[in-house]
Amino acid sequence: RKTPLPLGWGLVVADYREEEMDAAVILGNWFGETLSTTLIPVARVLDIVRLAAYHLPWGWRSAPRQTSFSAGENPVKFVMDEVGAVYPKIHQQWADKTGDEALAHFCRSGLAAHRVELAPEDCPYLDADGKPAKFVVRTNEMATLDVKEGCDRYGGDAYFGADWRPVAIVRKETPEQCEWWSTLVDKVYRPGDGYKWEYAKFAFRSTVFTLVTFVDHLFGLHMQTSELVMLATREQLSTDHPIRRFLIPFTFGAITINDWARTALCAYGGTTHRAFSFTDGGFARAWALAPALAFTRSN
């Protein structure tokens, strides 16, 4: 039976016993209802034994130790040896992580791929052949968010030609010799601008990482999609409904992880607030703008 708890962000966290019920449904698909309900308390006991073995002084000596890597030791090889086949196969090689080709790959096939839009036909930013830019990744909506002292503004719209060569990055910046509260104006950076172009790329990549992590992942995926699908299946579908049984493997654990995220990531002073550049006010405005930042596209 649910015991809803309002948590301030529109979440409703049900009794964790419901996750045990979901586990019973998953196991029931494999072993049958009677056996699956027996396996849950057994699994809990085994989990306690495992924790004791790792953390008690007389536990297994194979418990991991927190030590530093030795000089010349390969951290990737160490992790691969520890986890074995669980370690994912690396399909991408980033020999140059900051060049123009890397920027194109970052936007076309990497972290920003889902935010690629078609540039307007009358785009004023032209490629080397004099043709308007074909694609754009927009992040300038973040430029109005206040950041901590010593940090530069977020933002940057990156334009690419039809061949995916970078054409320009347009940032919203405070005009020179003006106070920080002045109206922001467009400043265009192009390949060949030396260190200014390199800085514009750095600012753009940093903004994309913040935007995707904070808005698309934390807000859009966890607080919206995951939470709403989980609530809809539990409130509207019975435990033996075929659609609920099909969706459970994809939503199992959503209550737990979203409850943790509410405390560790969503709150003031949490990881998100401290890891990114937002001031207290900027952090509040970022949450207020999150729905528009997550779901609004110009095309």
Coordinates of C-alpha atoms in Angstrom, one line a residue:
R1 CA 0.0 0.0 0.0
K2 CA 1.4 3.4 -1.0
T3 CA 2.4 6.0 1.6
P4 CA 2.9 9.2 -0.6
L5 CA 5.3 11.8 0.7
P6 CA 5.4 15.2 -1.0
L7 CA 9.0 16.2 -1.5
G8 CA 9.0 19.7 -2.8
W9 CA 9.9 18.9 -6.5
G10 CA 6.6 17.4 -7.4
L11 CA 7.8 13.9 -6.6
V12 CA 5.8 11.2 -4.8
V13 CA 8.0 8.5 -3.3
A14 CA 6.0 5.4 -2.5
D15 CA 6.8 2.9 0.2
Y16 CA 10.0 1.0 -0.7
R17 CA 8.0 -2.3 -0.3
E18 CA 6.6 -1.6 -3.7
E19 CA 10.0 -2.0 -5.2
E20 CA 10.1 -5.4 -3.5
M21 CA 6.8 -6.1 -5.2
D22 CA 8.3 -5.1 -8.6
A23 CA 11.2 -7.4 -7.9
A24 CA 8.7 -10.2 -7.2
V25 CA 7.1 -9.5 -10.6
I26 CA 10.5 -9.6 -12.4
L27 CA 11.5 -12.9 -10.6
G28 CA 8.0 -14.2 -11.1
N29 CA 8.5 -14.0 -14.9
W30 CA 11.4 -16.4 -14.5
F31 CA 10.6 -18.6 -11.5
G32 CA 6.9 -18.4 -10.8
E33 CA 5.1 -16.4 -8.1
T34 CA 5.7 -18.7 -5.1
L35 CA 9.4 -19.1 -5.6
S36 CA 10.0 -15.4 -6.4
T37 CA 8.4 -14.1 -3.2
T38 CA 10.7 -16.5 -1.3
L39 CA 13.8 -15.3 -3.0
I40 CA 13.4 -11.7 -2.0
P41 CA 14.1 -12.1 1.8
V42 CA 16.9 -14.6 1.0
A43 CA 18.5 -12.0 -1.2
R44 CA 18.3 -9.4 1.6
V45 CA 20.0 -11.7 4.0
L46 CA 22.8 -12.4 1.5
D47 CA 23.1 -8.7 1.0
I48 CA 23.7 -8.2 4.7
V49 CA 26.3 -11.0 4.7
R50 CA 28.1 -9.4 1.8
L51 CA 28.2 -6.0 3.5
A52 CA 29.5 -7.5 6.7
A53 CA 32.2 -9.4 4.8
Y54 CA 33.5 -6.2 3.3
H55 CA 33.3 -3.8 6.2
L56 CA 33.8 -5.8 9.4
P57 CA 37.5 -6.2 10.6
W58 CA 37.2 -10.0 10.3
G59 CA 35.6 -9.8 6.8
W60 CA 37.1 -11.0 3.6
R61 CA 40.7 -9.7 3.0
S62 CA 39.8 -9.2 -0.7
A63 CA 37.9 -6.0 0.2
P64 CA 39.0 -3.1 -2.0
R65 CA 41.5 -0.7 -0.5
Q66 CA 41.5 3.0 -1.2
T67 CA 45.1 3.6 -2.4
S68 CA 46.7 5.8 -5.0
F69 CA 47.9 4.6 -8.3
S70 CA 51.7 4.0 -8.6
A71 CA 53.8 6.1 -10.9
G72 CA 53.4 4.7 -14.4
E73 CA 50.4 2.4 -13.4
N74 CA 47.6 2.4 -16.0
P75 CA 44.3 3.2 -14.2
V76 CA 42.2 1.9 -17.1
K77 CA 44.0 -1.5 -17.2
F78 CA 43.5 -1.8 -13.4
V79 CA 39.8 -1.2 -13.7
M80 CA 39.5 -3.6 -16.7
D81 CA 41.3 -6.3 -14.7
E82 CA 39.0 -5.8 -11.7
V83 CA 35.7 -5.9 -13.5
G84 CA 36.6 -8.1 -16.4
A85 CA 34.1 -8.4 -19.2
V86 CA 31.8 -5.9 -17.5
Y87 CA 34.1 -3.1 -18.6
P88 CA 32.6 -1.7 -21.9
K89 CA 34.5 -1.9 -25.1
I90 CA 35.8 1.5 -26.2
H91 CA 34.7 2.3 -29.7
Q92 CA 35.8 5.9 -29.9
Q93 CA 39.4 7.2 -29.9
W94 CA 39.8 10.9 -29.1
A95 CA 43.4 11.5 -30.2
D96 CA 42.7 15.2 -30.3
K97 CA 40.1 16.3 -27.7
T98 CA 40.1 20.0 -28.4
G99 CA 40.5 20.4 -32.2
D100 CA 37.8 21.4 -34.7
E101 CA 37.3 17.8 -35.9
A102 CA 36.8 16.7 -32.2
L103 CA 34.2 19.5 -31.8
A104 CA 32.3 18.2 -34.9
H105 CA 32.4 14.7 -33.6
F106 CA 31.3 15.9 -30.1
C107 CA 28.2 17.5 -31.6
R108 CA 27.4 15.1 -34.5
S109 CA 27.9 11.8 -32.7
G110 CA 28.7 12.6 -29.1
L111 CA 27.2 14.3 -26.0
A112 CA 25.4 17.0 -28.0
A113 CA 24.0 14.8 -30.8
H114 CA 20.4 14.9 -29.5
R115 CA 20.5 18.7 -29.5
V116 CA 21.5 19.2 -33.2
E117 CA 19.1 21.4 -35.1
L118 CA 18.9 22.6 -38.7
A119 CA 20.2 26.1 -39.0
P120 CA 17.8 28.7 -40.6
E121 CA 18.1 28.9 -44.4
D122 CA 19.1 32.6 -44.1
C123 CA 21.8 31.9 -41.5
P124 CA 24.3 34.8 -41.6
Y125 CA 27.3 32.5 -40.7
L126 CA 28.9 31.2 -43.9
D127 CA 31.2 28.3 -44.4
A128 CA 34.5 28.4 -46.5
D129 CA 32.5 28.0 -49.7
G130 CA 30.2 31.0 -48.9
K131 CA 27.2 28.8 -48.1
P132 CA 25.1 29.3 -45.0
A133 CA 25.7 27.0 -42.0
K134 CA 23.6 23.8 -42.1
F135 CA 23.5 22.7 -38.5
V136 CA 23.5 24.4 -35.1
V137 CA 23.7 23.3 -31.4
R138 CA 22.2 26.0 -29.2
T139 CA 23.1 26.6 -25.6
N140 CA 22.8 30.4 -25.4
E141 CA 19.7 30.1 -23.3
M142 CA 22.1 29.4 -20.4
A143 CA 23.9 32.7 -20.8
T144 CA 21.4 34.6 -18.6
L145 CA 22.0 32.4 -15.6
D146 CA 24.2 34.1 -12.9
V147 CA 27.5 32.4 -12.2
K148 CA 30.0 32.5 -9.3
E149 CA 32.7 35.1 -9.1
G150 CA 35.7 34.1 -11.3
C151 CA 33.6 32.0 -13.6
D152 CA 32.6 33.1 -17.2
R153 CA 29.0 32.9 -18.5
Y154 CA 27.6 29.7 -19.9
G155 CA 26.4 29.7 -23.5
G156 CA 27.4 29.4 -27.1
D157 CA 25.6 28.4 -30.3
A158 CA 27.9 26.3 -32.5
Y159 CA 27.3 26.4 -36.2
F160 CA 28.5 23.8 -38.7
G161 CA 28.5 23.5 -42.5
A162 CA 26.9 20.7 -44.5
D163 CA 30.3 18.8 -44.2
W164 CA 30.3 19.3 -40.4
R165 CA 33.2 21.7 -40.4
P166 CA 32.8 24.3 -37.7
V167 CA 31.7 27.7 -39.1
A168 CA 31.3 29.9 -35.9
I169 CA 30.4 29.9 -32.3
V170 CA 28.2 32.8 -31.2
R171 CA 28.2 33.7 -27.5
K172 CA 26.0 36.1 -25.5
E173 CA 28.5 38.3 -23.7
T174 CA 28.6 41.6 -21.8
P175 CA 29.8 44.4 -24.1
E176 CA 33.4 45.6 -23.4
Q177 CA 33.8 48.4 -20.9
C178 CA 30.2 47.8 -19.6
E179 CA 29.0 46.6 -16.3
W180 CA 28.0 43.0 -15.8
W181 CA 24.3 43.8 -15.7
S182 CA 24.3 45.4 -19.2
T183 CA 22.3 43.8 -22.0
L184 CA 24.1 40.9 -23.5
V185 CA 25.2 41.1 -27.1
D186 CA 26.2 38.5 -29.7
K187 CA 30.0 37.9 -30.1
V188 CA 31.1 35.7 -33.0
Y189 CA 34.1 33.5 -32.8
R190 CA 35.4 31.8 -35.9
P191 CA 38.1 29.2 -36.8
G192 CA 41.4 31.0 -37.2
D193 CA 40.8 33.4 -34.3
G194 CA 43.6 31.8 -32.3
Y195 CA 43.3 31.4 -28.6
K196 CA 39.8 33.2 -28.7
W197 CA 38.5 30.4 -30.9
E198 CA 39.9 27.8 -28.5
Y199 CA 38.4 29.5 -25.6
A200 CA 35.0 29.7 -27.3
K201 CA 35.1 25.9 -28.0
F202 CA 36.0 25.3 -24.3
A203 CA 33.1 27.4 -23.1
F204 CA 30.7 25.7 -25.5
R205 CA 31.8 22.2 -24.5
S206 CA 31.5 23.1 -20.8
T207 CA 28.0 24.5 -21.4
V208 CA 26.9 21.4 -23.3
F209 CA 28.1 19.2 -20.4
T210 CA 26.3 21.3 -17.8
L211 CA 23.1 21.5 -20.0
V212 CA 23.0 17.8 -20.7
T213 CA 23.9 16.7 -17.2
F214 CA 21.6 19.1 -15.3
V215 CA 18.7 19.6 -17.6
D216 CA 18.4 16.6 -20.0
H217 CA 19.6 13.9 -17.6
L218 CA 18.7 15.0 -14.0
F219 CA 15.5 17.0 -14.8
G220 CA 14.3 15.5 -18.1
L221 CA 15.2 11.9 -17.6
H222 CA 15.0 11.4 -13.8
M223 CA 12.5 14.0 -12.5
Q224 CA 10.2 13.8 -15.5
T225 CA 10.3 10.7 -17.7
S226 CA 11.4 8.1 -15.2
E227 CA 9.2 9.4 -12.4
L228 CA 6.1 9.9 -14.5
V229 CA 6.3 6.5 -16.2
M230 CA 6.9 4.8 -12.8
L231 CA 3.9 6.6 -11.3
A232 CA 1.6 5.9 -14.2
T233 CA 2.4 2.2 -14.3
R234 CA 1.9 1.8 -10.5
E235 CA -1.2 3.9 -10.2
Q236 CA -3.0 2.9 -13.4
L237 CA -2.0 -0.7 -14.0
S238 CA -2.4 -3.8 -11.8
T239 CA 0.6 -5.9 -10.8
D240 CA -0.4 -8.6 -13.3
H241 CA -1.0 -6.2 -16.3
P242 CA 1.2 -7.2 -19.2
I243 CA 2.3 -3.7 -20.0
R244 CA 3.4 -3.1 -16.3
R245 CA 5.2 -6.4 -16.3
F246 CA 7.0 -5.4 -19.5
L247 CA 8.0 -1.9 -18.2
I248 CA 9.1 -3.0 -14.7
P249 CA 12.7 -3.9 -15.7
F250 CA 13.1 -0.3 -17.1
T251 CA 11.7 1.5 -14.1
F252 CA 12.8 -0.8 -11.3
G253 CA 14.8 1.3 -8.7
A254 CA 13.4 4.6 -10.0
I255 CA 11.9 5.4 -6.6
T256 CA 15.2 4.8 -4.8
I257 CA 17.5 6.7 -7.2
N258 CA 15.1 9.6 -7.6
D259 CA 14.8 10.0 -3.9
W260 CA 18.6 10.0 -3.6
A261 CA 18.8 12.5 -6.5
R262 CA 16.3 14.8 -4.7
T263 CA 18.6 15.0 -1.7
A264 CA 22.1 14.8 -3.3
L265 CA 21.6 16.6 -6.6
C266 CA 18.4 18.8 -6.6
A267 CA 18.9 20.6 -3.3
Y268 CA 20.8 23.7 -2.5
G269 CA 24.3 22.8 -1.4
G270 CA 24.1 19.5 -3.2
T271 CA 26.5 18.1 -5.8
T272 CA 24.9 19.9 -8.8
H273 CA 24.8 23.2 -7.0
R274 CA 28.5 22.9 -6.0
A275 CA 29.9 21.2 -9.1
F276 CA 28.6 23.8 -11.6
S277 CA 29.1 27.5 -11.7
F278 CA 25.7 28.7 -10.7
T279 CA 25.2 31.2 -7.9
D280 CA 22.3 30.5 -5.5
G281 CA 20.0 32.7 -7.7
G282 CA 21.4 31.2 -10.9
F283 CA 20.7 27.7 -9.5
A284 CA 17.1 28.6 -8.7
R285 CA 16.6 30.2 -12.2
A286 CA 18.1 27.1 -13.8
W287 CA 15.5 24.9 -12.2
A288 CA 12.7 27.4 -13.2
L289 CA 14.0 27.3 -16.8
A290 CA 14.6 23.6 -16.9
P291 CA 11.3 22.7 -18.7
A292 CA 11.9 25.1 -21.5
L293 CA 15.6 24.2 -21.8
A294 CA 14.8 20.5 -21.9
F295 CA 11.9 20.5 -24.4
T296 CA 12.0 23.6 -26.4
R297 CA 13.6 23.5 -29.9
S298 CA 13.7 26.3 -32.4
N299 CA 12.9 24.0 -35.4

